[in-house]
Amino acid sequence: MFSVDNELRKQTNPLASYIRIGVQPMDFNYTGAQSALISPDIADLSYSGLVSQIGFESSGFNLDLLFGDNFTGLENRRVFGLSLKFTNPFYLIRRDHFGLGVPIQLGTELLNVRSDQVNTEFAQTNLYAGGGLTAILFYPEKFSISTNIIPSFGFSTASGGFIGGDVFSLNSKIRFNFFNLIFGRNISLGYDYIYDSYDIDGEEFDYDLNGHSITIGISL
């Protein structure tokens, strides 16, 4: 009896752990001056296309990996991304089925973009903090819907730490979690919007990233 009750509470927990897979249509656009690209060792690494995504979510902890190359539709580009973040919501309104509050988020992101044609690469690690708005709608044993929007500001450094600058980010997400749907597991549908604007020393590494992540997850 107790093991059954514990399993039910685990599966209907709005903060249950999930493994997620999906795709992310992404635009990576150069925003610096064209005069900064006159060196033969520096190239415009802008691209538009799909990257694949795999991730883990658990109680405000998120770990995501991104991979992109010719196979995913990125012509002459190789993309690798690693994102690690922790979000702690402070709920100002609490009801039986609804919560509204302010999330505080700390995180780090690594983004590496390479060209198959030149030696130029974009390799920046971003450390950031932000806060915004979060809400959750929760019906036990049925489903939950959660969403947040979080602007943040951080500092980015290149591999080796010699080139760095500021990064403004805006991240939002929504999750539709359906409890005990398949073989006692929850199924989660997710959408994330990702915007990062890099203002790096000099202008050859000034880029804006826009991504739309579409994922499906299963609870552990």
PDB file of C-alpha atoms in Angstrom:
ATOM      1  CA  MET A   1       0.000   0.000   0.000  1.00  0.00           C
ATOM      2  CA  PHE A   2       2.705   2.503   0.996  1.00  0.00           C
ATOM      3  CA  SER A   3       4.845   1.712  -2.055  1.00  0.00           C
ATOM      4  CA  VAL A   4       1.853   2.293  -4.336  1.00  0.00           C
ATOM      5  CA  ASP A   5       1.075   5.620  -2.638  1.00  0.00           C
ATOM      6  CA  ASN A   6       4.705   6.733  -2.891  1.00  0.00           C
ATOM      7  CA  GLU A   7       4.850   5.862  -6.587  1.00  0.00           C
ATOM      8  CA  LEU A   8       1.632   7.799  -7.240  1.00  0.00           C
ATOM      9  CA  ARG A   9       2.966  10.873  -5.448  1.00  0.00           C
ATOM     10  CA  LYS A  10       6.194  10.567  -7.425  1.00  0.00           C
ATOM     11  CA  GLN A  11       4.443  10.401 -10.802  1.00  0.00           C
ATOM     12  CA  THR A  12       1.984  13.227 -10.103  1.00  0.00           C
ATOM     13  CA  ASN A  13       4.648  15.546  -8.728  1.00  0.00           C
ATOM     14  CA  PRO A  14       4.758  18.748 -10.840  1.00  0.00           C
ATOM     15  CA  LEU A  15       8.527  18.825 -10.204  1.00  0.00           C
ATOM     16  CA  ALA A  16       9.165  15.205 -11.271  1.00  0.00           C
ATOM     17  CA  SER A  17      12.405  14.407 -13.107  1.00  0.00           C
ATOM     18  CA  TYR A  18      12.302  14.045 -16.905  1.00  0.00           C
ATOM     19  CA  ILE A  19      14.555  12.951 -19.720  1.00  0.00           C
ATOM     20  CA  ARG A  20      13.842  15.117 -22.778  1.00  0.00           C
ATOM     21  CA  ILE A  21      14.707  14.870 -26.475  1.00  0.00           C
ATOM     22  CA  GLY A  22      13.838  17.226 -29.293  1.00  0.00           C
ATOM     23  CA  VAL A  23      14.951  19.659 -31.948  1.00  0.00           C
ATOM     24  CA  GLN A  24      15.737  23.349 -31.913  1.00  0.00           C
ATOM     25  CA  PRO A  25      15.367  25.574 -34.996  1.00  0.00           C
ATOM     26  CA  MET A  26      18.085  28.166 -34.452  1.00  0.00           C
ATOM     27  CA  ASP A  27      19.278  31.416 -36.035  1.00  0.00           C
ATOM     28  CA  PHE A  28      22.801  32.590 -35.244  1.00  0.00           C
ATOM     29  CA  ASN A  29      23.408  36.016 -36.765  1.00  0.00           C
ATOM     30  CA  TYR A  30      26.490  38.222 -36.856  1.00  0.00           C
ATOM     31  CA  THR A  31      25.773  41.728 -35.474  1.00  0.00           C
ATOM     32  CA  GLY A  32      29.244  43.287 -35.534  1.00  0.00           C
ATOM     33  CA  ALA A  33      30.774  45.554 -38.146  1.00  0.00           C
ATOM     34  CA  GLN A  34      31.709  43.928 -41.445  1.00  0.00           C
ATOM     35  CA  SER A  35      35.078  45.679 -41.224  1.00  0.00           C
ATOM     36  CA  ALA A  36      35.937  43.343 -38.331  1.00  0.00           C
ATOM     37  CA  LEU A  37      35.849  40.372 -40.719  1.00  0.00           C
ATOM     38  CA  ILE A  38      38.497  41.563 -43.175  1.00  0.00           C
ATOM     39  CA  SER A  39      41.182  39.229 -41.777  1.00  0.00           C
ATOM     40  CA  PRO A  40      41.447  35.895 -43.665  1.00  0.00           C
ATOM     41  CA  ASP A  41      41.443  34.139 -40.274  1.00  0.00           C
ATOM     42  CA  ILE A  42      38.061  35.608 -39.302  1.00  0.00           C
ATOM     43  CA  ALA A  43      34.756  34.685 -40.971  1.00  0.00           C
ATOM     44  CA  ASP A  44      31.050  35.269 -40.517  1.00  0.00           C
ATOM     45  CA  LEU A  45      29.759  32.132 -38.766  1.00  0.00           C
ATOM     46  CA  SER A  46      26.067  33.005 -39.116  1.00  0.00           C
ATOM     47  CA  TYR A  47      23.720  30.097 -39.828  1.00  0.00           C
ATOM     48  CA  SER A  48      20.069  29.097 -39.734  1.00  0.00           C
ATOM     49  CA  GLY A  49      18.891  25.526 -39.253  1.00  0.00           C
ATOM     50  CA  LEU A  50      18.103  22.673 -36.889  1.00  0.00           C
ATOM     51  CA  VAL A  51      20.126  21.298 -34.002  1.00  0.00           C
ATOM     52  CA  SER A  52      19.270  18.176 -32.023  1.00  0.00           C
ATOM     53  CA  GLN A  53      18.741  18.367 -28.268  1.00  0.00           C
ATOM     54  CA  ILE A  54      18.804  16.031 -25.281  1.00  0.00           C
ATOM     55  CA  GLY A  55      18.236  17.127 -21.715  1.00  0.00           C
ATOM     56  CA  PHE A  56      17.472  16.326 -18.095  1.00  0.00           C
ATOM     57  CA  GLU A  57      15.106  18.287 -15.828  1.00  0.00           C
ATOM     58  CA  SER A  58      14.581  17.833 -12.100  1.00  0.00           C
ATOM     59  CA  SER A  59      13.115  20.255  -9.532  1.00  0.00           C
ATOM     60  CA  GLY A  60      14.487  23.400 -11.118  1.00  0.00           C
ATOM     61  CA  PHE A  61      17.731  21.785 -12.305  1.00  0.00           C
ATOM     62  CA  ASN A  62      18.261  21.680 -16.083  1.00  0.00           C
ATOM     63  CA  LEU A  63      21.038  20.120 -18.155  1.00  0.00           C
ATOM     64  CA  ASP A  64      20.868  20.371 -21.959  1.00  0.00           C
ATOM     65  CA  LEU A  65      23.153  19.265 -24.792  1.00  0.00           C
ATOM     66  CA  LEU A  66      22.897  20.593 -28.361  1.00  0.00           C
ATOM     67  CA  PHE A  67      24.447  19.075 -31.482  1.00  0.00           C
ATOM     68  CA  GLY A  68      24.308  20.350 -35.045  1.00  0.00           C
ATOM     69  CA  ASP A  69      26.153  19.618 -38.303  1.00  0.00           C
ATOM     70  CA  ASN A  70      25.485  18.803 -41.948  1.00  0.00           C
ATOM     71  CA  PHE A  71      23.353  15.828 -40.875  1.00  0.00           C
ATOM     72  CA  THR A  72      20.884  18.114 -39.059  1.00  0.00           C
ATOM     73  CA  GLY A  73      20.818  20.599 -41.935  1.00  0.00           C
ATOM     74  CA  LEU A  74      23.563  23.065 -40.952  1.00  0.00           C
ATOM     75  CA  GLU A  75      25.571  23.515 -44.129  1.00  0.00           C
ATOM     76  CA  ASN A  76      29.326  23.739 -43.418  1.00  0.00           C
ATOM     77  CA  ARG A  77      28.726  24.349 -39.707  1.00  0.00           C
ATOM     78  CA  ARG A  78      29.327  22.326 -36.555  1.00  0.00           C
ATOM     79  CA  VAL A  79      27.534  23.392 -33.382  1.00  0.00           C
ATOM     80  CA  PHE A  80      27.910  22.135 -29.832  1.00  0.00           C
ATOM     81  CA  GLY A  81      26.093  23.597 -26.852  1.00  0.00           C
ATOM     82  CA  LEU A  82      26.038  22.743 -23.153  1.00  0.00           C
ATOM     83  CA  SER A  83      23.647  24.467 -20.754  1.00  0.00           C
ATOM     84  CA  LEU A  84      23.445  24.025 -16.984  1.00  0.00           C
ATOM     85  CA  LYS A  85      21.013  26.071 -14.892  1.00  0.00           C
ATOM     86  CA  PHE A  86      19.200  26.087 -11.581  1.00  0.00           C
ATOM     87  CA  THR A  87      15.878  27.874 -11.065  1.00  0.00           C
ATOM     88  CA  ASN A  88      14.293  28.510  -7.660  1.00  0.00           C
ATOM     89  CA  PRO A  89      10.739  29.923  -7.694  1.00  0.00           C
ATOM     90  CA  PHE A  90       9.412  32.081  -4.854  1.00  0.00           C
ATOM     91  CA  TYR A  91       5.622  31.832  -5.026  1.00  0.00           C
ATOM     92  CA  LEU A  92       3.723  34.993  -4.112  1.00  0.00           C
ATOM     93  CA  ILE A  93       0.310  33.423  -4.747  1.00  0.00           C
ATOM     94  CA  ARG A  94      -0.483  29.846  -3.714  1.00  0.00           C
ATOM     95  CA  ARG A  95      -3.805  28.123  -4.321  1.00  0.00           C
ATOM     96  CA  ASP A  96      -4.842  24.459  -4.434  1.00  0.00           C
ATOM     97  CA  HIS A  97      -4.366  24.282  -8.194  1.00  0.00           C
ATOM     98  CA  PHE A  98      -2.470  27.466  -9.044  1.00  0.00           C
ATOM     99  CA  GLY A  99       0.749  29.254  -8.178  1.00  0.00           C
ATOM    100  CA  LEU A 100       2.288  32.550  -9.319  1.00  0.00           C
ATOM    101  CA  GLY A 101       5.707  33.788  -8.343  1.00  0.00           C
ATOM    102  CA  VAL A 102       9.174  35.101  -9.092  1.00  0.00           C
ATOM    103  CA  PRO A 103      11.905  32.673 -10.204  1.00  0.00           C
ATOM    104  CA  ILE A 104      15.598  33.313  -9.588  1.00  0.00           C
ATOM    105  CA  GLN A 105      17.885  31.611 -12.074  1.00  0.00           C
ATOM    106  CA  LEU A 106      21.637  30.966 -12.083  1.00  0.00           C
ATOM    107  CA  GLY A 107      23.344  29.211 -14.947  1.00  0.00           C
ATOM    108  CA  THR A 108      26.187  28.692 -17.343  1.00  0.00           C
ATOM    109  CA  GLU A 109      26.228  28.011 -21.093  1.00  0.00           C
ATOM    110  CA  LEU A 110      28.937  26.880 -23.454  1.00  0.00           C
ATOM    111  CA  LEU A 111      28.426  27.517 -27.169  1.00  0.00           C
ATOM    112  CA  ASN A 112      30.877  26.422 -29.852  1.00  0.00           C
ATOM    113  CA  VAL A 113      30.302  27.153 -33.552  1.00  0.00           C
ATOM    114  CA  ARG A 114      32.804  26.059 -36.191  1.00  0.00           C
ATOM    115  CA  SER A 115      33.016  26.330 -39.959  1.00  0.00           C
ATOM    116  CA  ASP A 116      34.129  23.474 -42.210  1.00  0.00           C
ATOM    117  CA  GLN A 117      35.721  26.026 -44.545  1.00  0.00           C
ATOM    118  CA  VAL A 118      37.849  28.256 -42.277  1.00  0.00           C
ATOM    119  CA  ASN A 119      39.679  27.957 -38.970  1.00  0.00           C
ATOM    120  CA  THR A 120      37.502  30.582 -37.268  1.00  0.00           C
ATOM    121  CA  GLU A 121      35.407  29.385 -34.338  1.00  0.00           C
ATOM    122  CA  PHE A 122      33.010  30.971 -31.870  1.00  0.00           C
ATOM    123  CA  ALA A 123      33.674  29.495 -28.422  1.00  0.00           C
ATOM    124  CA  GLN A 124      32.141  31.343 -25.496  1.00  0.00           C
ATOM    125  CA  THR A 125      31.207  30.316 -21.953  1.00  0.00           C
ATOM    126  CA  ASN A 126      28.491  32.423 -20.384  1.00  0.00           C
ATOM    127  CA  LEU A 127      27.886  32.777 -16.620  1.00  0.00           C
ATOM    128  CA  TYR A 128      24.608  34.553 -15.840  1.00  0.00           C
ATOM    129  CA  ALA A 129      21.897  35.363 -13.315  1.00  0.00           C
ATOM    130  CA  GLY A 130      18.331  36.520 -13.810  1.00  0.00           C
ATOM    131  CA  GLY A 131      14.810  36.718 -12.464  1.00  0.00           C
ATOM    132  CA  GLY A 132      11.340  36.926 -13.952  1.00  0.00           C
ATOM    133  CA  LEU A 133       7.834  35.507 -13.666  1.00  0.00           C
ATOM    134  CA  THR A 134       6.588  31.922 -13.224  1.00  0.00           C
ATOM    135  CA  ALA A 135       3.176  30.260 -13.003  1.00  0.00           C
ATOM    136  CA  ILE A 136       1.861  26.725 -12.560  1.00  0.00           C
ATOM    137  CA  LEU A 137      -1.569  25.127 -12.975  1.00  0.00           C
ATOM    138  CA  PHE A 138      -1.762  21.727 -11.261  1.00  0.00           C
ATOM    139  CA  TYR A 139      -4.434  19.019 -11.110  1.00  0.00           C
ATOM    140  CA  PRO A 140      -3.284  15.903  -9.186  1.00  0.00           C
ATOM    141  CA  GLU A 141      -3.426  12.596 -11.084  1.00  0.00           C
ATOM    142  CA  LYS A 142      -4.282  14.475 -14.316  1.00  0.00           C
ATOM    143  CA  PHE A 143      -1.890  17.134 -15.613  1.00  0.00           C
ATOM    144  CA  SER A 144       0.076  20.274 -14.889  1.00  0.00           C
ATOM    145  CA  ILE A 145       0.969  23.310 -16.990  1.00  0.00           C
ATOM    146  CA  SER A 146       3.951  25.419 -15.981  1.00  0.00           C
ATOM    147  CA  THR A 147       5.549  28.420 -17.618  1.00  0.00           C
ATOM    148  CA  ASN A 148       8.146  31.087 -16.948  1.00  0.00           C
ATOM    149  CA  ILE A 149       9.897  33.983 -18.611  1.00  0.00           C
ATOM    150  CA  ILE A 150      13.321  35.059 -17.326  1.00  0.00           C
ATOM    151  CA  PRO A 151      15.564  37.859 -18.621  1.00  0.00           C
ATOM    152  CA  SER A 152      19.154  37.590 -17.425  1.00  0.00           C
ATOM    153  CA  PHE A 153      22.541  39.222 -17.719  1.00  0.00           C
ATOM    154  CA  GLY A 154      25.931  37.562 -17.707  1.00  0.00           C
ATOM    155  CA  PHE A 155      29.607  37.683 -18.550  1.00  0.00           C
ATOM    156  CA  SER A 156      31.091  35.576 -21.326  1.00  0.00           C
ATOM    157  CA  THR A 157      34.681  34.458 -21.846  1.00  0.00           C
ATOM    158  CA  ALA A 158      36.331  32.678 -24.751  1.00  0.00           C
ATOM    159  CA  SER A 159      38.277  29.460 -24.494  1.00  0.00           C
ATOM    160  CA  GLY A 160      41.486  30.391 -22.719  1.00  0.00           C
ATOM    161  CA  GLY A 161      39.841  33.417 -21.108  1.00  0.00           C
ATOM    162  CA  PHE A 162      41.496  36.040 -23.321  1.00  0.00           C
ATOM    163  CA  ILE A 163      38.382  37.420 -25.060  1.00  0.00           C
ATOM    164  CA  GLY A 164      35.182  38.207 -23.174  1.00  0.00           C
ATOM    165  CA  GLY A 165      32.221  40.497 -22.916  1.00  0.00           C
ATOM    166  CA  ASP A 166      28.590  40.858 -21.855  1.00  0.00           C
ATOM    167  CA  VAL A 167      25.612  38.670 -22.724  1.00  0.00           C
ATOM    168  CA  PHE A 168      21.941  39.594 -22.427  1.00  0.00           C
ATOM    169  CA  SER A 169      19.575  36.618 -22.456  1.00  0.00           C
ATOM    170  CA  LEU A 170      15.838  36.044 -22.497  1.00  0.00           C
ATOM    171  CA  ASN A 171      14.542  32.545 -21.835  1.00  0.00           C
ATOM    172  CA  SER A 172      10.958  31.392 -21.598  1.00  0.00           C
ATOM    173  CA  LYS A 173       9.392  27.959 -21.468  1.00  0.00           C
ATOM    174  CA  ILE A 174       6.107  26.121 -21.121  1.00  0.00           C
ATOM    175  CA  ARG A 175       5.548  22.509 -20.067  1.00  0.00           C
ATOM    176  CA  PHE A 176       2.435  20.376 -20.491  1.00  0.00           C
ATOM    177  CA  ASN A 177       2.840  17.372 -18.185  1.00  0.00           C
ATOM    178  CA  PHE A 178       0.338  14.494 -18.364  1.00  0.00           C
ATOM    179  CA  PHE A 179       0.483  12.216 -15.325  1.00  0.00           C
ATOM    180  CA  ASN A 180       0.543   8.409 -15.381  1.00  0.00           C
ATOM    181  CA  LEU A 181      -0.097   8.379 -19.133  1.00  0.00           C
ATOM    182  CA  ILE A 182       2.015   5.472 -20.446  1.00  0.00           C
ATOM    183  CA  PHE A 183       3.050   2.490 -18.305  1.00  0.00           C
ATOM    184  CA  GLY A 184       2.793   4.594 -15.153  1.00  0.00           C
ATOM    185  CA  ARG A 185       5.062   7.329 -16.543  1.00  0.00           C
ATOM    186  CA  ASN A 186       4.373  10.999 -17.106  1.00  0.00           C
ATOM    187  CA  ILE A 187       4.678  12.441 -20.597  1.00  0.00           C
ATOM    188  CA  SER A 188       5.779  16.058 -20.993  1.00  0.00           C
ATOM    189  CA  LEU A 189       5.502  18.317 -24.034  1.00  0.00           C
ATOM    190  CA  GLY A 190       7.758  21.356 -23.972  1.00  0.00           C
ATOM    191  CA  TYR A 191       8.538  24.559 -25.809  1.00  0.00           C
ATOM    192  CA  ASP A 192      11.402  26.949 -24.996  1.00  0.00           C
ATOM    193  CA  TYR A 193      12.360  30.274 -26.527  1.00  0.00           C
ATOM    194  CA  ILE A 194      16.054  31.134 -26.223  1.00  0.00           C
ATOM    195  CA  TYR A 195      17.618  34.490 -27.028  1.00  0.00           C
ATOM    196  CA  ASP A 196      21.270  35.343 -26.352  1.00  0.00           C
ATOM    197  CA  SER A 197      22.940  38.573 -27.472  1.00  0.00           C
ATOM    198  CA  TYR A 198      26.751  38.485 -27.245  1.00  0.00           C
ATOM    199  CA  ASP A 199      28.596  41.816 -27.003  1.00  0.00           C
ATOM    200  CA  ILE A 200      32.203  40.635 -26.969  1.00  0.00           C
ATOM    201  CA  ASP A 201      35.382  42.769 -26.829  1.00  0.00           C
ATOM    202  CA  GLY A 202      36.050  43.834 -30.410  1.00  0.00           C
ATOM    203  CA  GLU A 203      33.300  43.008 -32.888  1.00  0.00           C
ATOM    204  CA  GLU A 204      34.292  39.808 -34.640  1.00  0.00           C
ATOM    205  CA  PHE A 205      32.404  37.692 -32.067  1.00  0.00           C
ATOM    206  CA  ASP A 206      29.252  39.810 -31.685  1.00  0.00           C
ATOM    207  CA  TYR A 207      26.317  37.492 -32.447  1.00  0.00           C
ATOM    208  CA  ASP A 208      22.625  37.121 -31.643  1.00  0.00           C
ATOM    209  CA  LEU A 209      21.165  33.660 -31.124  1.00  0.00           C
ATOM    210  CA  ASN A 210      17.443  32.911 -31.481  1.00  0.00           C
ATOM    211  CA  GLY A 211      16.257  29.373 -30.755  1.00  0.00           C
ATOM    212  CA  HIS A 212      12.884  27.612 -30.528  1.00  0.00           C
ATOM    213  CA  SER A 213      13.209  24.328 -28.643  1.00  0.00           C
ATOM    214  CA  ILE A 214      10.508  21.676 -29.122  1.00  0.00           C
ATOM    215  CA  THR A 215      10.871  18.638 -26.849  1.00  0.00           C
ATOM    216  CA  ILE A 216       9.095  15.605 -25.500  1.00  0.00           C
ATOM    217  CA  GLY A 217       9.970  14.121 -22.129  1.00  0.00           C
ATOM    218  CA  ILE A 218       9.276  11.031 -20.047  1.00  0.00           C
ATOM    219  CA  SER A 219       9.428  10.940 -16.254  1.00  0.00           C
ATOM    220  CA  LEU A 220      11.974   8.804 -14.424  1.00  0.00           C
TER     221      LEU A 220
END
